[in-house]
Short mmCIF file of C-alpha atoms and ligand atoms in Angstrom, two decimals:
data_model
loop_
_atom_site.label_atom_id
_atom_site.label_comp_id
_atom_site.label_asym_id
_atom_site.label_seq_id
_atom_site.Cartn_x
_atom_site.Cartn_y
_atom_site.Cartn_z
CA MET A 1 0.23 26.34 17.86
CA ALA A 2 1.78 23.32 16.15
CA ASP A 3 0.93 20.06 17.89
CA TYR A 4 0.37 16.41 16.95
CA GLU A 5 -3.38 16.78 17.00
CA SER A 6 -3.38 19.59 14.44
CA LEU A 7 -0.94 17.59 12.28
CA ARG A 8 -3.30 14.58 12.36
CA THR A 9 -6.24 16.80 11.41
CA GLU A 10 -4.31 18.38 8.53
CA VAL A 11 -3.44 14.90 7.19
CA VAL A 12 -7.11 13.86 7.42
CA ASN A 13 -8.08 17.09 5.62
CA GLY A 14 -5.50 16.39 2.91
CA ASN A 15 -3.91 19.81 3.35
CA ALA A 16 -0.30 19.27 2.17
CA ALA A 17 0.77 22.91 2.63
CA LYS A 18 -0.42 22.95 6.26
CA VAL A 19 1.13 19.53 6.91
CA ARG A 20 4.51 20.83 5.67
CA GLU A 21 4.20 23.94 7.81
CA THR A 22 3.22 22.07 10.99
CA THR A 23 5.83 19.35 10.45
CA LYS A 24 8.56 22.01 10.11
CA ALA A 25 7.29 23.82 13.21
CA LEU A 26 7.28 20.59 15.25
CA LEU A 27 10.83 19.78 14.13
CA ASP A 28 12.01 23.34 14.90
CA ALA A 29 10.46 23.04 18.37
CA GLY A 30 12.70 20.02 19.00
CA ASN A 31 10.13 17.21 18.72
CA ASN A 32 11.43 13.72 18.02
CA PRO A 33 11.23 13.04 14.23
CA LEU A 34 9.91 9.52 14.80
CA SER A 35 7.17 10.83 17.08
CA ILE A 36 6.17 13.32 14.40
CA ILE A 37 5.82 10.41 11.96
CA ASN A 38 4.08 8.00 14.34
CA GLU A 39 1.90 10.30 16.43
CA GLY A 40 1.16 12.87 13.73
CA LEU A 41 1.51 11.73 10.13
CA ILE A 42 0.82 7.99 10.37
CA ALA A 43 -1.75 8.50 13.11
CA GLY A 44 -3.59 10.85 10.73
CA MET A 45 -3.68 8.16 8.03
CA ASN A 46 -4.86 5.68 10.65
CA ILE A 47 -7.96 7.86 10.99
CA VAL A 48 -8.40 7.99 7.21
CA GLY A 49 -8.28 4.19 6.68
CA PRO A 50 -11.39 3.28 8.71
CA ARG A 51 -13.28 6.34 7.38
CA PHE A 52 -12.61 5.17 3.83
CA LYS A 53 -13.66 1.64 4.73
CA SER A 54 -16.94 2.84 6.23
CA GLY A 55 -17.75 5.09 3.24
CA GLU A 56 -17.25 8.37 5.15
CA MET A 57 -14.33 9.31 2.86
CA PHE A 58 -13.91 8.73 -0.87
CA VAL A 59 -10.98 7.90 -3.18
CA PRO A 60 -9.97 11.51 -4.10
CA GLU A 61 -9.96 12.53 -0.41
CA VAL A 62 -7.91 9.50 0.58
CA LEU A 63 -5.39 10.26 -2.19
CA MET A 64 -5.11 13.85 -0.92
CA SER A 65 -4.56 12.65 2.65
CA ALA A 66 -1.89 10.19 1.49
CA GLN A 67 -0.17 12.96 -0.50
CA ALA A 68 -0.34 15.33 2.48
CA MET A 69 1.15 12.68 4.72
CA GLY A 70 3.87 12.06 2.11
CA ALA A 71 4.69 15.79 2.07
CA GLY A 72 5.30 15.65 5.83
CA ILE A 73 7.35 12.44 5.59
CA GLU A 74 9.61 14.07 2.97
CA ILE A 75 10.48 16.82 5.46
CA VAL A 76 11.14 14.45 8.37
CA LYS A 77 13.16 12.08 6.14
CA VAL A 78 15.80 14.75 5.71
CA VAL A 79 16.68 14.59 9.40
CA LEU A 80 16.29 10.82 9.75
CA ALA A 81 18.79 8.27 8.55
CA ASP A 82 17.07 5.75 6.25
CA ALA A 83 17.72 2.95 8.73
CA ASP A 84 15.75 4.83 11.36
CA MET A 85 12.63 5.09 9.21
CA PRO A 86 10.00 2.89 10.83
CA SER A 87 9.15 -0.21 8.81
CA ILE A 88 6.69 -2.90 9.77
CA GLY A 89 7.34 -5.03 6.69
CA LYS A 90 8.40 -4.94 3.06
CA VAL A 91 5.82 -5.31 0.30
CA ALA A 92 6.21 -5.60 -3.49
CA ILE A 93 2.99 -4.51 -5.18
CA GLY A 94 1.97 -4.46 -8.84
CA THR A 95 -0.73 -4.99 -11.43
CA VAL A 96 -0.57 -8.30 -13.27
CA LYS A 97 0.35 -8.99 -16.91
CA GLY A 98 -2.04 -7.56 -19.49
CA ASP A 99 -3.64 -5.16 -17.02
CA LEU A 100 -3.03 -1.40 -17.07
CA HIS A 101 -5.35 -0.36 -14.21
CA ASP A 102 -3.35 1.21 -11.40
CA ILE A 103 -5.50 3.72 -9.52
CA GLY A 104 -6.62 1.23 -6.85
CA LYS A 105 -3.21 -0.44 -6.70
CA ASN A 106 -1.50 2.93 -6.15
CA LEU A 107 -4.01 3.79 -3.46
CA VAL A 108 -3.25 0.52 -1.67
CA ALA A 109 0.51 1.20 -2.04
CA MET A 110 0.23 4.73 -0.66
CA MET A 111 -1.88 3.70 2.29
CA MET A 112 0.46 0.82 3.13
CA GLU A 113 3.42 3.19 3.00
CA SER A 114 1.58 5.66 5.17
CA VAL A 115 1.18 3.17 8.02
CA GLY A 116 4.84 2.17 7.95
CA PHE A 117 5.32 -0.58 5.35
CA LYS A 118 8.27 -0.25 2.96
CA VAL A 119 6.55 -0.54 -0.41
CA ILE A 120 8.17 -1.36 -3.73
CA ASN A 121 5.67 -0.32 -6.37
CA LEU A 122 6.60 -2.48 -9.36
CA GLY A 123 4.08 -0.90 -11.74
CA ILE A 124 1.60 -2.39 -14.20
CA ASP A 125 1.45 -5.14 -16.83
CA LEU A 126 3.86 -7.30 -14.84
CA PRO A 127 4.76 -10.87 -15.78
CA ALA A 128 5.09 -13.45 -12.98
CA GLU A 129 8.88 -13.24 -13.35
CA ARG A 130 8.89 -9.61 -12.22
CA PHE A 131 7.17 -10.41 -8.90
CA VAL A 132 9.46 -13.38 -8.35
CA GLN A 133 12.51 -11.23 -9.11
CA ALA A 134 11.42 -8.82 -6.35
CA VAL A 135 11.24 -11.72 -3.90
CA LYS A 136 14.71 -12.92 -4.90
CA GLU A 137 16.47 -9.58 -5.04
CA GLN A 138 14.67 -7.30 -2.64
CA ASP A 139 13.87 -9.60 0.20
CA VAL A 140 10.17 -8.71 0.35
CA GLN A 141 7.89 -10.39 2.87
CA ILE A 142 4.66 -9.84 0.96
CA VAL A 143 3.83 -9.98 -2.75
CA ALA A 144 0.66 -7.97 -3.45
CA MET A 145 -1.05 -8.41 -6.83
CA SER A 146 -3.84 -6.30 -8.25
CA ALA A 147 -6.12 -7.05 -11.24
CA LEU A 148 -9.20 -5.24 -12.54
CA LEU A 149 -10.12 -7.47 -15.47
CA THR A 150 -11.74 -10.89 -15.35
CA THR A 151 -9.27 -11.95 -18.04
CA THR A 152 -6.09 -10.77 -16.29
CA MET A 153 -7.02 -11.96 -12.79
CA LEU A 154 -6.12 -15.46 -14.02
CA ARG A 155 -2.47 -14.34 -14.30
CA MET A 156 -2.20 -14.12 -10.51
CA LYS A 157 -1.89 -17.88 -10.30
CA ASP A 158 1.13 -17.77 -12.66
CA THR A 159 3.08 -15.86 -10.02
CA ILE A 160 2.11 -18.30 -7.27
CA ASP A 161 3.05 -21.26 -9.49
CA LEU A 162 6.40 -19.68 -10.38
CA LEU A 163 7.13 -18.96 -6.71
CA LYS A 164 6.51 -22.66 -6.02
CA GLU A 165 8.65 -23.78 -8.97
CA GLU A 166 11.54 -21.66 -7.73
CA GLY A 167 11.17 -22.94 -4.14
CA LEU A 168 10.27 -19.48 -2.85
CA ARG A 169 6.61 -19.92 -1.91
CA ASP A 170 7.31 -20.48 1.80
CA ARG A 171 9.45 -17.35 1.98
CA VAL A 172 6.64 -14.88 1.20
CA LYS A 173 2.98 -14.18 1.78
CA VAL A 174 0.89 -13.49 -1.31
CA ILE A 175 -2.16 -11.24 -1.24
CA VAL A 176 -4.56 -10.40 -4.05
CA GLY A 177 -7.12 -7.68 -4.70
CA GLY A 178 -9.02 -5.70 -7.29
CA ALA A 179 -12.67 -5.35 -8.28
CA PRO A 180 -13.24 -8.87 -9.73
CA ILE A 181 -11.28 -10.70 -6.99
CA SER A 182 -13.00 -12.58 -4.14
CA GLN A 183 -11.96 -14.62 -1.14
CA ARG A 184 -13.06 -17.71 -3.03
CA PHE A 185 -10.80 -16.90 -5.98
CA SER A 186 -7.93 -16.20 -3.60
CA ASP A 187 -8.42 -19.63 -1.99
CA GLU A 188 -8.67 -21.33 -5.38
CA ILE A 189 -5.32 -20.01 -6.61
CA GLY A 190 -3.58 -20.61 -3.28
CA ALA A 191 -2.99 -17.00 -2.19
CA ASP A 192 -2.62 -16.20 1.50
CA GLY A 193 -5.37 -13.63 1.50
CA PHE A 194 -7.71 -11.26 -0.30
CA ALA A 195 -8.56 -7.67 0.62
CA PRO A 196 -11.55 -5.84 -0.86
CA ASP A 197 -10.11 -2.35 -0.26
CA ALA A 198 -6.98 -0.49 0.75
CA ALA A 199 -7.73 -0.30 4.47
CA SER A 200 -8.45 -4.05 4.60
CA ALA A 201 -5.20 -4.71 2.71
CA ILE A 202 -3.31 -3.02 5.55
CA ASP A 203 -5.11 -5.10 8.19
CA LEU A 204 -4.46 -8.25 6.16
CA CYS A 205 -0.72 -7.56 5.75
CA LYS A 206 -0.36 -6.75 9.45
CA ALA A 207 -2.17 -9.98 10.36
CA LEU A 208 -0.05 -12.06 7.96
CA LEU A 209 3.14 -10.66 9.49
CA GLY A 210 1.82 -11.25 13.01
CA GLU A 211 1.63 -7.52 13.85
CO1 LIG B 29 -11.08 -0.16 -17.33
N1 LIG B 29 -12.36 -1.60 -16.99
N2 LIG B 29 -10.62 -1.01 -19.04
N3 LIG B 29 -9.97 1.40 -17.61
N4 LIG B 29 -11.92 0.61 -15.86
C1 LIG B 29 -13.03 -1.59 -15.69
C2 LIG B 29 -12.25 -2.39 -14.66
C3 LIG B 29 -14.45 -2.24 -16.05
C4 LIG B 29 -15.14 -2.92 -14.87
C5 LIG B 29 -15.35 -1.15 -16.70
C6 LIG B 29 -16.68 -1.71 -17.15
O1 LIG B 29 -16.75 -2.30 -18.19
N5 LIG B 29 -17.72 -1.56 -16.40
C7 LIG B 29 -14.04 -3.22 -17.17
C8 LIG B 29 -13.64 -4.63 -16.73
C9 LIG B 29 -14.69 -5.66 -17.10
C10 LIG B 29 -14.25 -7.01 -16.64
O2 LIG B 29 -13.18 -7.48 -16.84
N6 LIG B 29 -15.18 -7.66 -15.98
C11 LIG B 29 -12.89 -2.47 -17.80
C12 LIG B 29 -12.43 -2.68 -19.14
C13 LIG B 29 -13.22 -3.69 -19.96
C14 LIG B 29 -11.32 -2.01 -19.67
C15 LIG B 29 -10.75 -2.15 -21.09
C16 LIG B 29 -10.65 -3.58 -21.64
C17 LIG B 29 -11.58 -1.25 -22.01
C18 LIG B 29 -11.23 -1.32 -23.45
O3 LIG B 29 -10.17 -0.88 -23.85
N7 LIG B 29 -12.12 -1.92 -24.19
C19 LIG B 29 -9.34 -1.50 -20.94
C20 LIG B 29 -8.30 -2.55 -20.53
C21 LIG B 29 -6.91 -1.97 -20.49
C22 LIG B 29 -5.97 -2.94 -19.82
O4 LIG B 29 -5.86 -2.95 -18.64
N8 LIG B 29 -5.34 -3.76 -20.63
C23 LIG B 29 -9.60 -0.56 -19.80
C24 LIG B 29 -8.90 0.63 -19.65
C25 LIG B 29 -9.13 1.55 -18.66
C26 LIG B 29 -8.45 2.91 -18.57
C27 LIG B 29 -6.98 2.90 -19.06
C28 LIG B 29 -9.23 3.86 -19.45
C29 LIG B 29 -8.67 3.30 -17.05
C30 LIG B 29 -7.50 2.87 -16.15
C31 LIG B 29 -6.61 4.03 -15.78
C32 LIG B 29 -5.65 3.65 -14.69
O5 LIG B 29 -5.88 2.79 -13.87
N9 LIG B 29 -4.53 4.33 -14.71
C33 LIG B 29 -9.87 2.43 -16.70
C34 LIG B 29 -10.71 2.66 -15.59
C35 LIG B 29 -10.44 3.95 -14.80
C36 LIG B 29 -11.73 1.78 -15.20
C37 LIG B 29 -12.82 1.96 -14.11
C38 LIG B 29 -13.81 2.95 -14.69
C39 LIG B 29 -12.37 2.43 -12.75
C40 LIG B 29 -11.27 1.60 -12.11
C41 LIG B 29 -10.74 2.36 -10.90
O6 LIG B 29 -9.69 2.98 -10.97
N10 LIG B 29 -11.51 2.37 -9.80
C42 LIG B 29 -13.40 0.48 -14.00
C43 LIG B 29 -14.89 0.45 -13.68
C44 LIG B 29 -15.13 0.48 -12.20
O7 LIG B 29 -14.43 -0.17 -11.43
N11 LIG B 29 -16.13 1.19 -11.82
C45 LIG B 29 -12.92 -0.16 -15.23
C46 LIG B 29 -11.17 3.12 -8.58
C47 LIG B 29 -10.21 2.29 -7.72
C48 LIG B 29 -9.87 3.05 -6.43
O8 LIG B 29 -10.87 1.10 -7.38
O9 LIG B 29 -9.29 -0.30 -8.76
O10 LIG B 29 -11.33 -1.35 -7.66
P1 LIG B 29 -10.23 -0.34 -7.62
O11 LIG B 29 -9.34 -0.58 -6.33
C49 LIG B 29 -9.91 -0.75 -5.05
C50 LIG B 29 -10.17 -2.22 -4.68
O12 LIG B 29 -10.48 -3.02 -5.80
C51 LIG B 29 -8.96 -2.62 -3.93
O13 LIG B 29 -8.56 -1.44 -3.25
C52 LIG B 29 -8.84 -0.31 -4.07
C53 LIG B 29 -9.25 0.82 -3.15
O14 LIG B 29 -10.31 0.46 -2.34
N12 LIG B 29 -7.77 -3.14 -4.61
C54 LIG B 29 -6.91 -3.93 -3.92
C55 LIG B 29 -7.28 -2.93 -5.83
N13 LIG B 29 -6.14 -3.57 -5.97
C56 LIG B 29 -5.86 -4.20 -4.82
C57 LIG B 29 -4.80 -5.00 -4.42
C58 LIG B 29 -4.83 -5.52 -3.11
C59 LIG B 29 -5.86 -5.24 -2.25
C60 LIG B 29 -6.91 -4.44 -2.62
O15 LIG B 29 -3.86 -6.30 -2.64
C61 LIG B 29 -2.87 -6.73 -3.49
#
């Protein structure tokens, strides 16, 4: 029988076909679409996050869970007006100028989306201007920058400096992450926080927005 517990388990198992099937069955049985998202799909990813953090789950499994959750969301979206989609904050995420690494950044983006953030994934190789443009035009609350190279991590400060120059620094929180990044580096460049992994990035964003 389709219930929220089996939906959560199917998300954790990364079984997109089963997630689609159970989501449809829950909708057909008259369950509230938002409850399906919150108590089934997002709740499933909320189990995945800590397991990934503690080393019980690995990157490919987390990606499969996030994709499975996304498959369920796609089905529920059809019956939900966009305005009704739960959002706990809006984040613009991208990899800095000169850097093409995006596996970790995409994982962070997917996991943020899965717990209810609206995520604008700006891509890779992004100049400071592109992050600032997102702040100006898309009203984001958090700018999230990723870098995997010791050379490109230095570009993160360019975005923070440009935000200051344009008088926008107080309007947004800035978080940084990626293999060479540390809390110390984050403090040095004046970011609001550093997260070592995707699950911590979610906790950090929630804390910064007072969730
Ligand atoms: Co590159 N590469 N690479 N590479 N590559 C590294 C990073 C490197 C450490 C390998 C090595 O030498 N041992 C090294 C960097 C050395 C340094 O700077 N100290 C390196 C190098 C040198 C290079 C090139 C220069 C190689 C060359 O051409 N000579 C070149 C640079 C290209 C460029 O960017 N301009 C290059 C190219 C590539 C590929 C294109 C082949 C490929 C990238 C494919 C892609 O991303 N689409 C690649 C890969 C795959 C790697 C390794 C092997 C794996 C990176 C990865 O995806 N990890 C990497 C070695 C390694 O890390 N073992 C390496 C898995 C991913 C889930 O982890 O990205 O760390 P990660 O993300 C984590 C956390 O860091 C955190 O959460 C994620 C999930 O837990 N996180 C955030 C990430 N972003 C975050 C943002 C946040 C918060 C948390 O908030 C904003």
